[in-house]
Amino acid sequence: MGNVTITNHPLIQHKLTLLRDKNTGSKEFRALVGEIAMLMCYEATRDLPLKEVEIETPVSVAKTRVISGKKLAFVPILRAGLGMMDGVLALVPSARVGHIGLYRDPETLQPVEYYCKLPTDIQEREVIVLDPMLATGGSAIDAITQIKKRGPKTIKFMGIIAAPEGLDALCKAHPDVDIFCAALDEKLNDHGYILPGLGDAGDRIFGTK
Ligand code: PRP
Ligand code: URA
């Protein structure tokens, strides 16, 4: 079973409170999603492999370390995952970026895929899938299934708010995937929204409702 990490750093929890508030407008909401994603990315990349290198400082030679290999690819799930991209790319600017377009059918709550473009060298990369909301888990499970077909080295999932139902389903469907979330909420309502949650993440990021 993959590890589940709830990133409960005080800065993340404070920003999450602002994010949940219905009075927070799109401009601030977007900024907060990016900042939380950046802080969470710090945790999610903690185990990246390093290798020793030798460099010259202005006064001497230093044996020091850099991240080894082809490194990372981020894959946001459209649309709301896009809101996390600025934050993670601020930390890892050389990462490759793939995109998976999915939306939940409002009646069945099943994910419907409409786009998938992944880096060609994904087999040599560690992938972090990004989506702020893990509700039923259907979207994350489907996205990870698509990515696995292309054989990346490892896959992690980074969300902001998870419902117990979605977390459970994702752990069962992809037990090899490490999961990072800033909060584990109470439950889903009858329409598949997370309670207390933050509402519709895509609409709040892009101001579409
Ligand atoms: C939201 C969210 C996730 C999905 C989570 O996207 O960003 O992708 O729902 O729900 P699930 O865990 O039950 O699959 P939505 O379908 O609203 O699409 P959007 O981001 O384009 O608005
Ligand atoms: N998608 C969202 O954006 N919010 C939820 O609460 C559930 C799914």
PDB file of C-alpha atoms and ligand atoms in Angstrom:
ATOM      1  CA  MET A   1       0.000   0.000   0.000  1.00  0.00           C
ATOM      2  CA  GLY A   2       1.355   3.491  -0.893  1.00  0.00           C
ATOM      3  CA  ASN A   3       1.904   5.995   1.876  1.00  0.00           C
ATOM      4  CA  VAL A   4      -0.678   8.651   2.688  1.00  0.00           C
ATOM      5  CA  THR A   5       0.791  11.912   3.999  1.00  0.00           C
ATOM      6  CA  ILE A   6      -1.414  14.692   5.354  1.00  0.00           C
ATOM      7  CA  THR A   7       0.760  17.791   5.027  1.00  0.00           C
ATOM      8  CA  ASN A   8      -0.362  19.635   8.150  1.00  0.00           C
ATOM      9  CA  HIS A   9       2.315  22.336   8.212  1.00  0.00           C
ATOM     10  CA  PRO A  10       0.886  25.494   9.884  1.00  0.00           C
ATOM     11  CA  LEU A  11       1.413  27.621   6.750  1.00  0.00           C
ATOM     12  CA  ILE A  12      -0.533  25.126   4.652  1.00  0.00           C
ATOM     13  CA  GLN A  13      -3.355  24.859   7.214  1.00  0.00           C
ATOM     14  CA  HIS A  14      -3.652  28.657   7.461  1.00  0.00           C
ATOM     15  CA  LYS A  15      -3.826  29.064   3.678  1.00  0.00           C
ATOM     16  CA  LEU A  16      -6.332  26.206   3.464  1.00  0.00           C
ATOM     17  CA  THR A  17      -8.663  28.037   5.853  1.00  0.00           C
ATOM     18  CA  LEU A  18      -8.606  31.071   3.549  1.00  0.00           C
ATOM     19  CA  LEU A  19      -9.188  28.792   0.563  1.00  0.00           C
ATOM     20  CA  ARG A  20     -12.288  27.197   2.098  1.00  0.00           C
ATOM     21  CA  ASP A  21     -13.887  30.556   2.910  1.00  0.00           C
ATOM     22  CA  LYS A  22     -16.755  31.284   0.498  1.00  0.00           C
ATOM     23  CA  ASN A  23     -15.860  34.991   0.634  1.00  0.00           C
ATOM     24  CA  THR A  24     -12.433  34.371  -0.937  1.00  0.00           C
ATOM     25  CA  GLY A  25     -12.581  35.586  -4.559  1.00  0.00           C
ATOM     26  CA  SER A  26     -10.973  33.999  -7.629  1.00  0.00           C
ATOM     27  CA  LYS A  27      -7.805  36.123  -7.640  1.00  0.00           C
ATOM     28  CA  GLU A  28      -6.916  35.243  -4.048  1.00  0.00           C
ATOM     29  CA  PHE A  29      -8.145  31.664  -4.460  1.00  0.00           C
ATOM     30  CA  ARG A  30      -5.792  31.094  -7.430  1.00  0.00           C
ATOM     31  CA  ALA A  31      -2.850  32.542  -5.538  1.00  0.00           C
ATOM     32  CA  LEU A  32      -3.581  30.355  -2.491  1.00  0.00           C
ATOM     33  CA  VAL A  33      -3.877  27.150  -4.558  1.00  0.00           C
ATOM     34  CA  GLY A  34      -0.465  27.918  -6.071  1.00  0.00           C
ATOM     35  CA  GLU A  35       1.140  28.661  -2.705  1.00  0.00           C
ATOM     36  CA  ILE A  36      -0.264  25.514  -1.084  1.00  0.00           C
ATOM     37  CA  ALA A  37       0.896  23.428  -4.047  1.00  0.00           C
ATOM     38  CA  MET A  38       4.408  24.853  -3.710  1.00  0.00           C
ATOM     39  CA  LEU A  39       4.577  24.032   0.005  1.00  0.00           C
ATOM     40  CA  MET A  40       3.202  20.528  -0.592  1.00  0.00           C
ATOM     41  CA  CYS A  41       5.661  19.940  -3.432  1.00  0.00           C
ATOM     42  CA  TYR A  42       8.501  20.493  -0.965  1.00  0.00           C
ATOM     43  CA  GLU A  43       7.199  17.489   1.003  1.00  0.00           C
ATOM     44  CA  ALA A  44       6.349  15.354  -2.034  1.00  0.00           C
ATOM     45  CA  THR A  45       9.882  15.689  -3.446  1.00  0.00           C
ATOM     46  CA  ARG A  46      11.645  14.877  -0.173  1.00  0.00           C
ATOM     47  CA  ASP A  47      12.795  11.435  -1.408  1.00  0.00           C
ATOM     48  CA  LEU A  48      14.136  12.435  -4.847  1.00  0.00           C
ATOM     49  CA  PRO A  49      17.392  10.583  -5.505  1.00  0.00           C
ATOM     50  CA  LEU A  50      20.644  12.579  -5.294  1.00  0.00           C
ATOM     51  CA  LYS A  51      24.106  12.024  -6.715  1.00  0.00           C
ATOM     52  CA  GLU A  52      27.482  13.434  -5.677  1.00  0.00           C
ATOM     53  CA  VAL A  53      29.164  16.043  -7.881  1.00  0.00           C
ATOM     54  CA  GLU A  54      32.274  18.162  -7.535  1.00  0.00           C
ATOM     55  CA  ILE A  55      32.095  21.901  -8.250  1.00  0.00           C
ATOM     56  CA  GLU A  56      34.428  24.846  -7.763  1.00  0.00           C
ATOM     57  CA  THR A  57      33.352  27.578  -5.374  1.00  0.00           C
ATOM     58  CA  PRO A  58      35.203  30.929  -5.718  1.00  0.00           C
ATOM     59  CA  VAL A  59      37.646  29.721  -3.050  1.00  0.00           C
ATOM     60  CA  SER A  60      37.821  25.932  -3.175  1.00  0.00           C
ATOM     61  CA  VAL A  61      36.459  22.657  -4.517  1.00  0.00           C
ATOM     62  CA  ALA A  62      33.262  21.298  -2.971  1.00  0.00           C
ATOM     63  CA  LYS A  63      31.905  17.763  -3.112  1.00  0.00           C
ATOM     64  CA  THR A  64      28.177  18.349  -3.108  1.00  0.00           C
ATOM     65  CA  ARG A  65      24.910  16.861  -4.389  1.00  0.00           C
ATOM     66  CA  VAL A  66      22.380  17.373  -7.179  1.00  0.00           C
ATOM     67  CA  ILE A  67      19.185  15.553  -8.118  1.00  0.00           C
ATOM     68  CA  SER A  68      20.109  12.578 -10.291  1.00  0.00           C
ATOM     69  CA  GLY A  69      18.556  11.221 -13.470  1.00  0.00           C
ATOM     70  CA  LYS A  70      15.795  12.623 -15.657  1.00  0.00           C
ATOM     71  CA  LYS A  71      13.874  13.871 -12.650  1.00  0.00           C
ATOM     72  CA  LEU A  72      10.238  14.904 -12.629  1.00  0.00           C
ATOM     73  CA  ALA A  73       7.123  15.264 -14.703  1.00  0.00           C
ATOM     74  CA  PHE A  74       4.033  17.021 -13.360  1.00  0.00           C
ATOM     75  CA  VAL A  75       0.645  15.992 -14.726  1.00  0.00           C
ATOM     76  CA  PRO A  76      -2.239  18.306 -13.747  1.00  0.00           C
ATOM     77  CA  ILE A  77      -5.766  16.963 -14.197  1.00  0.00           C
ATOM     78  CA  LEU A  78      -7.694  19.641 -16.137  1.00  0.00           C
ATOM     79  CA  ARG A  79      -9.060  21.988 -15.209  1.00  0.00           C
ATOM     80  CA  ALA A  80      -8.482  22.474 -11.512  1.00  0.00           C
ATOM     81  CA  GLY A  81      -5.040  20.821 -11.443  1.00  0.00           C
ATOM     82  CA  LEU A  82      -3.780  23.695 -13.607  1.00  0.00           C
ATOM     83  CA  GLY A  83      -4.149  25.953 -10.582  1.00  0.00           C
ATOM     84  CA  MET A  84      -1.349  24.047  -8.848  1.00  0.00           C
ATOM     85  CA  MET A  85       1.157  24.367 -11.703  1.00  0.00           C
ATOM     86  CA  ASP A  86       2.695  27.786 -10.961  1.00  0.00           C
ATOM     87  CA  GLY A  87       3.526  26.670  -7.436  1.00  0.00           C
ATOM     88  CA  VAL A  88       5.191  23.380  -8.312  1.00  0.00           C
ATOM     89  CA  LEU A  89       7.080  24.822 -11.295  1.00  0.00           C
ATOM     90  CA  ALA A  90       8.452  27.577  -9.057  1.00  0.00           C
ATOM     91  CA  LEU A  91      10.208  24.795  -7.102  1.00  0.00           C
ATOM     92  CA  VAL A  92      11.123  22.529 -10.037  1.00  0.00           C
ATOM     93  CA  PRO A  93      11.319  24.767 -13.119  1.00  0.00           C
ATOM     94  CA  SER A  94      12.958  22.133 -15.329  1.00  0.00           C
ATOM     95  CA  ALA A  95      10.215  19.534 -14.829  1.00  0.00           C
ATOM     96  CA  ARG A  96       8.299  18.319 -17.883  1.00  0.00           C
ATOM     97  CA  VAL A  97       4.536  18.812 -17.894  1.00  0.00           C
ATOM     98  CA  GLY A  98       1.835  16.466 -19.213  1.00  0.00           C
ATOM     99  CA  HIS A  99      -1.906  17.166 -19.258  1.00  0.00           C
ATOM    100  CA  ILE A 100      -4.930  14.946 -18.714  1.00  0.00           C
ATOM    101  CA  GLY A 101      -8.366  16.376 -19.391  1.00  0.00           C
ATOM    102  CA  LEU A 102     -11.185  14.787 -17.382  1.00  0.00           C
ATOM    103  CA  TYR A 103     -14.528  16.011 -16.180  1.00  0.00           C
ATOM    104  CA  ARG A 104     -17.026  14.313 -13.918  1.00  0.00           C
ATOM    105  CA  ASP A 105     -20.362  13.520 -15.496  1.00  0.00           C
ATOM    106  CA  PRO A 106     -22.736  15.386 -13.146  1.00  0.00           C
ATOM    107  CA  GLU A 107     -25.282  12.532 -13.163  1.00  0.00           C
ATOM    108  CA  THR A 108     -23.099   9.431 -12.867  1.00  0.00           C
ATOM    109  CA  LEU A 109     -20.043  11.161 -11.247  1.00  0.00           C
ATOM    110  CA  GLN A 110     -17.915   8.992 -13.578  1.00  0.00           C
ATOM    111  CA  PRO A 111     -14.839  10.661 -15.140  1.00  0.00           C
ATOM    112  CA  VAL A 112     -15.007  11.413 -18.866  1.00  0.00           C
ATOM    113  CA  GLU A 113     -11.611  11.742 -20.559  1.00  0.00           C
ATOM    114  CA  TYR A 114     -11.227  14.396 -23.302  1.00  0.00           C
ATOM    115  CA  TYR A 115      -7.455  14.983 -23.519  1.00  0.00           C
ATOM    116  CA  CYS A 116      -4.186  13.229 -22.750  1.00  0.00           C
ATOM    117  CA  LYS A 117      -0.728  14.480 -23.715  1.00  0.00           C
ATOM    118  CA  LEU A 118       2.229  13.158 -21.729  1.00  0.00           C
ATOM    119  CA  PRO A 119       6.000  13.751 -22.037  1.00  0.00           C
ATOM    120  CA  THR A 120       7.602  11.317 -24.531  1.00  0.00           C
ATOM    121  CA  ASP A 121      10.376  10.377 -22.065  1.00  0.00           C
ATOM    122  CA  ILE A 122       7.935   9.658 -19.225  1.00  0.00           C
ATOM    123  CA  GLN A 123       9.524   6.183 -18.729  1.00  0.00           C
ATOM    124  CA  GLU A 124      12.587   7.960 -17.330  1.00  0.00           C
ATOM    125  CA  ARG A 125      10.674  10.240 -14.984  1.00  0.00           C
ATOM    126  CA  GLU A 126       8.984  10.290 -11.610  1.00  0.00           C
ATOM    127  CA  VAL A 127       5.443  11.604 -12.110  1.00  0.00           C
ATOM    128  CA  ILE A 128       3.445  13.767  -9.711  1.00  0.00           C
ATOM    129  CA  VAL A 129      -0.269  13.954 -10.595  1.00  0.00           C
ATOM    130  CA  LEU A 130      -1.956  17.163  -9.444  1.00  0.00           C
ATOM    131  CA  ASP A 131      -5.611  17.789  -8.650  1.00  0.00           C
ATOM    132  CA  PRO A 132      -6.825  19.862  -5.702  1.00  0.00           C
ATOM    133  CA  MET A 133      -9.914  17.681  -5.077  1.00  0.00           C
ATOM    134  CA  LEU A 134     -10.053  13.942  -4.412  1.00  0.00           C
ATOM    135  CA  ALA A 135     -13.808  13.347  -4.063  1.00  0.00           C
ATOM    136  CA  THR A 136     -15.042   9.914  -5.230  1.00  0.00           C
ATOM    137  CA  GLY A 137     -11.498   9.306  -6.483  1.00  0.00           C
ATOM    138  CA  GLY A 138     -12.729   8.447  -9.991  1.00  0.00           C
ATOM    139  CA  SER A 139     -10.758  11.193 -11.776  1.00  0.00           C
ATOM    140  CA  ALA A 140      -7.459  10.492 -10.007  1.00  0.00           C
ATOM    141  CA  ILE A 141      -7.831   6.719 -10.475  1.00  0.00           C
ATOM    142  CA  ASP A 142      -8.563   7.116 -14.180  1.00  0.00           C
ATOM    143  CA  ALA A 143      -5.696   9.602 -14.743  1.00  0.00           C
ATOM    144  CA  ILE A 144      -3.198   7.348 -12.958  1.00  0.00           C
ATOM    145  CA  THR A 145      -4.410   4.316 -14.952  1.00  0.00           C
ATOM    146  CA  GLN A 146      -3.717   6.243 -18.192  1.00  0.00           C
ATOM    147  CA  ILE A 147      -0.266   7.341 -17.001  1.00  0.00           C
ATOM    148  CA  LYS A 148       0.690   3.814 -15.867  1.00  0.00           C
ATOM    149  CA  LYS A 149       0.140   2.532 -19.430  1.00  0.00           C
ATOM    150  CA  ARG A 150       3.135   4.706 -20.447  1.00  0.00           C
ATOM    151  CA  GLY A 151       5.423   3.192 -17.799  1.00  0.00           C
ATOM    152  CA  PRO A 152       6.812   6.054 -15.671  1.00  0.00           C
ATOM    153  CA  LYS A 153       9.383   5.225 -12.949  1.00  0.00           C
ATOM    154  CA  THR A 154       7.016   6.115 -10.105  1.00  0.00           C
ATOM    155  CA  ILE A 155       3.739   7.994  -9.621  1.00  0.00           C
ATOM    156  CA  LYS A 156       2.670  10.202  -6.718  1.00  0.00           C
ATOM    157  CA  PHE A 157      -0.652  11.979  -6.264  1.00  0.00           C
ATOM    158  CA  MET A 158      -0.799  15.460  -4.766  1.00  0.00           C
ATOM    159  CA  GLY A 159      -4.226  16.857  -3.855  1.00  0.00           C
ATOM    160  CA  ILE A 160      -5.324  19.588  -1.464  1.00  0.00           C
ATOM    161  CA  ILE A 161      -8.579  18.212   0.012  1.00  0.00           C
ATOM    162  CA  ALA A 162      -9.518  14.522   0.088  1.00  0.00           C
ATOM    163  CA  ALA A 163     -12.771  12.826   1.082  1.00  0.00           C
ATOM    164  CA  PRO A 164     -12.391   9.511   2.957  1.00  0.00           C
ATOM    165  CA  GLU A 165     -14.301   7.769   0.125  1.00  0.00           C
ATOM    166  CA  GLY A 166     -11.861   9.017  -2.535  1.00  0.00           C
ATOM    167  CA  LEU A 167      -8.755   8.347  -0.501  1.00  0.00           C
ATOM    168  CA  ASP A 168      -9.904   4.805   0.191  1.00  0.00           C
ATOM    169  CA  ALA A 169     -10.768   4.164  -3.461  1.00  0.00           C
ATOM    170  CA  LEU A 170      -7.435   5.568  -4.710  1.00  0.00           C
ATOM    171  CA  CYS A 171      -5.424   3.516  -2.196  1.00  0.00           C
ATOM    172  CA  LYS A 172      -7.265   0.360  -3.271  1.00  0.00           C
ATOM    173  CA  ALA A 173      -7.019   1.008  -7.037  1.00  0.00           C
ATOM    174  CA  HIS A 174      -3.349   2.088  -7.009  1.00  0.00           C
ATOM    175  CA  PRO A 175      -1.688   0.761  -3.847  1.00  0.00           C
ATOM    176  CA  ASP A 176       1.771   1.621  -5.209  1.00  0.00           C
ATOM    177  CA  VAL A 177       1.037   5.372  -5.430  1.00  0.00           C
ATOM    178  CA  ASP A 178       2.111   7.678  -2.587  1.00  0.00           C
ATOM    179  CA  ILE A 179      -0.589  10.248  -1.793  1.00  0.00           C
ATOM    180  CA  PHE A 180      -0.130  13.763  -0.391  1.00  0.00           C
ATOM    181  CA  CYS A 181      -3.117  15.823   0.814  1.00  0.00           C
ATOM    182  CA  ALA A 182      -3.404  18.942   2.964  1.00  0.00           C
ATOM    183  CA  ALA A 183      -6.687  17.830   4.574  1.00  0.00           C
ATOM    184  CA  LEU A 184      -8.855  14.752   4.974  1.00  0.00           C
ATOM    185  CA  ASP A 185     -12.440  16.017   5.203  1.00  0.00           C
ATOM    186  CA  GLU A 186     -15.592  14.444   6.613  1.00  0.00           C
ATOM    187  CA  LYS A 187     -17.533  12.953   3.691  1.00  0.00           C
ATOM    188  CA  LEU A 188     -19.183  13.474   0.304  1.00  0.00           C
ATOM    189  CA  ASN A 189     -22.650  14.945  -0.104  1.00  0.00           C
ATOM    190  CA  ASP A 190     -25.327  13.455  -2.409  1.00  0.00           C
ATOM    191  CA  HIS A 191     -23.868  15.341  -5.395  1.00  0.00           C
ATOM    192  CA  GLY A 192     -20.340  14.048  -4.817  1.00  0.00           C
ATOM    193  CA  TYR A 193     -19.067  17.317  -3.293  1.00  0.00           C
ATOM    194  CA  ILE A 194     -16.643  17.180  -0.399  1.00  0.00           C
ATOM    195  CA  LEU A 195     -17.965  18.363   3.003  1.00  0.00           C
ATOM    196  CA  PRO A 196     -16.955  20.804   4.324  1.00  0.00           C
ATOM    197  CA  GLY A 197     -14.618  21.131   1.290  1.00  0.00           C
ATOM    198  CA  LEU A 198     -14.299  24.352  -0.650  1.00  0.00           C
ATOM    199  CA  GLY A 199     -16.967  24.005  -3.336  1.00  0.00           C
ATOM    200  CA  ASP A 200     -16.091  23.532  -7.004  1.00  0.00           C
ATOM    201  CA  ALA A 201     -12.343  24.051  -7.313  1.00  0.00           C
ATOM    202  CA  GLY A 202     -12.321  24.581 -11.102  1.00  0.00           C
ATOM    203  CA  ASP A 203     -15.092  27.175 -10.959  1.00  0.00           C
ATOM    204  CA  ARG A 204     -13.438  29.032  -8.082  1.00  0.00           C
ATOM    205  CA  ILE A 205     -10.008  29.074  -9.782  1.00  0.00           C
ATOM    206  CA  PHE A 206     -11.318  30.211 -13.149  1.00  0.00           C
ATOM    207  CA  GLY A 207     -14.329  32.263 -11.982  1.00  0.00           C
ATOM    208  CA  THR A 208     -16.759  30.248 -14.093  1.00  0.00           C
ATOM    209  CA  LYS A 209     -19.705  30.238 -11.687  1.00  0.00           C
TER     210      LYS A 209
HETATM  211  C1  PRP B   1     -13.205  18.127 -10.112  1.00  0.00           C
HETATM  212  C2  PRP B   1     -11.830  18.050  -9.479  1.00  0.00           C
HETATM  213  C3  PRP B   1     -11.412  16.648  -9.779  1.00  0.00           C
HETATM  214  C4  PRP B   1     -12.715  15.895  -9.690  1.00  0.00           C
HETATM  215  C5  PRP B   1     -12.740  15.181  -8.373  1.00  0.00           C
HETATM  216  O1  PRP B   1     -13.142  18.294 -11.464  1.00  0.00           O
HETATM  217  O2  PRP B   1     -10.938  19.001  -9.969  1.00  0.00           O
HETATM  218  O3  PRP B   1     -10.813  16.477 -11.045  1.00  0.00           O
HETATM  219  O4  PRP B   1     -13.759  16.857  -9.756  1.00  0.00           O
HETATM  220  O5  PRP B   1     -13.861  14.382  -8.292  1.00  0.00           O
HETATM  221  P1  PRP B   1     -13.783  12.795  -8.233  1.00  0.00           P
HETATM  222  O6  PRP B   1     -12.717  12.457  -7.243  1.00  0.00           O
HETATM  223  O7  PRP B   1     -15.154  12.403  -7.781  1.00  0.00           O
HETATM  224  O8  PRP B   1     -13.481  12.296  -9.615  1.00  0.00           O
HETATM  225  P2  PRP B   1     -14.423  18.490 -12.400  1.00  0.00           P
HETATM  226  O9  PRP B   1     -14.925  17.180 -12.855  1.00  0.00           O
HETATM  227  O10 PRP B   1     -15.400  19.383 -11.696  1.00  0.00           O
HETATM  228  O11 PRP B   1     -13.817  19.193 -13.690  1.00  0.00           O
HETATM  229  P3  PRP B   1     -13.171  20.651 -13.830  1.00  0.00           P
HETATM  230  O12 PRP B   1     -11.877  20.641 -13.045  1.00  0.00           O
HETATM  231  O13 PRP B   1     -12.949  20.759 -15.295  1.00  0.00           O
HETATM  232  O14 PRP B   1     -14.151  21.654 -13.288  1.00  0.00           O
HETATM  233  N1  URA B   2     -14.830  18.540  -7.331  1.00  0.00           N
HETATM  234  C1  URA B   2     -14.739  19.754  -6.757  1.00  0.00           C
HETATM  235  O1  URA B   2     -14.255  20.709  -7.373  1.00  0.00           O
HETATM  236  N2  URA B   2     -15.186  19.893  -5.499  1.00  0.00           N
HETATM  237  C2  URA B   2     -15.700  18.872  -4.801  1.00  0.00           C
HETATM  238  O2  URA B   2     -16.076  19.068  -3.631  1.00  0.00           O
HETATM  239  C3  URA B   2     -15.786  17.612  -5.424  1.00  0.00           C
HETATM  240  C4  URA B   2     -15.338  17.472  -6.690  1.00  0.00           C
END
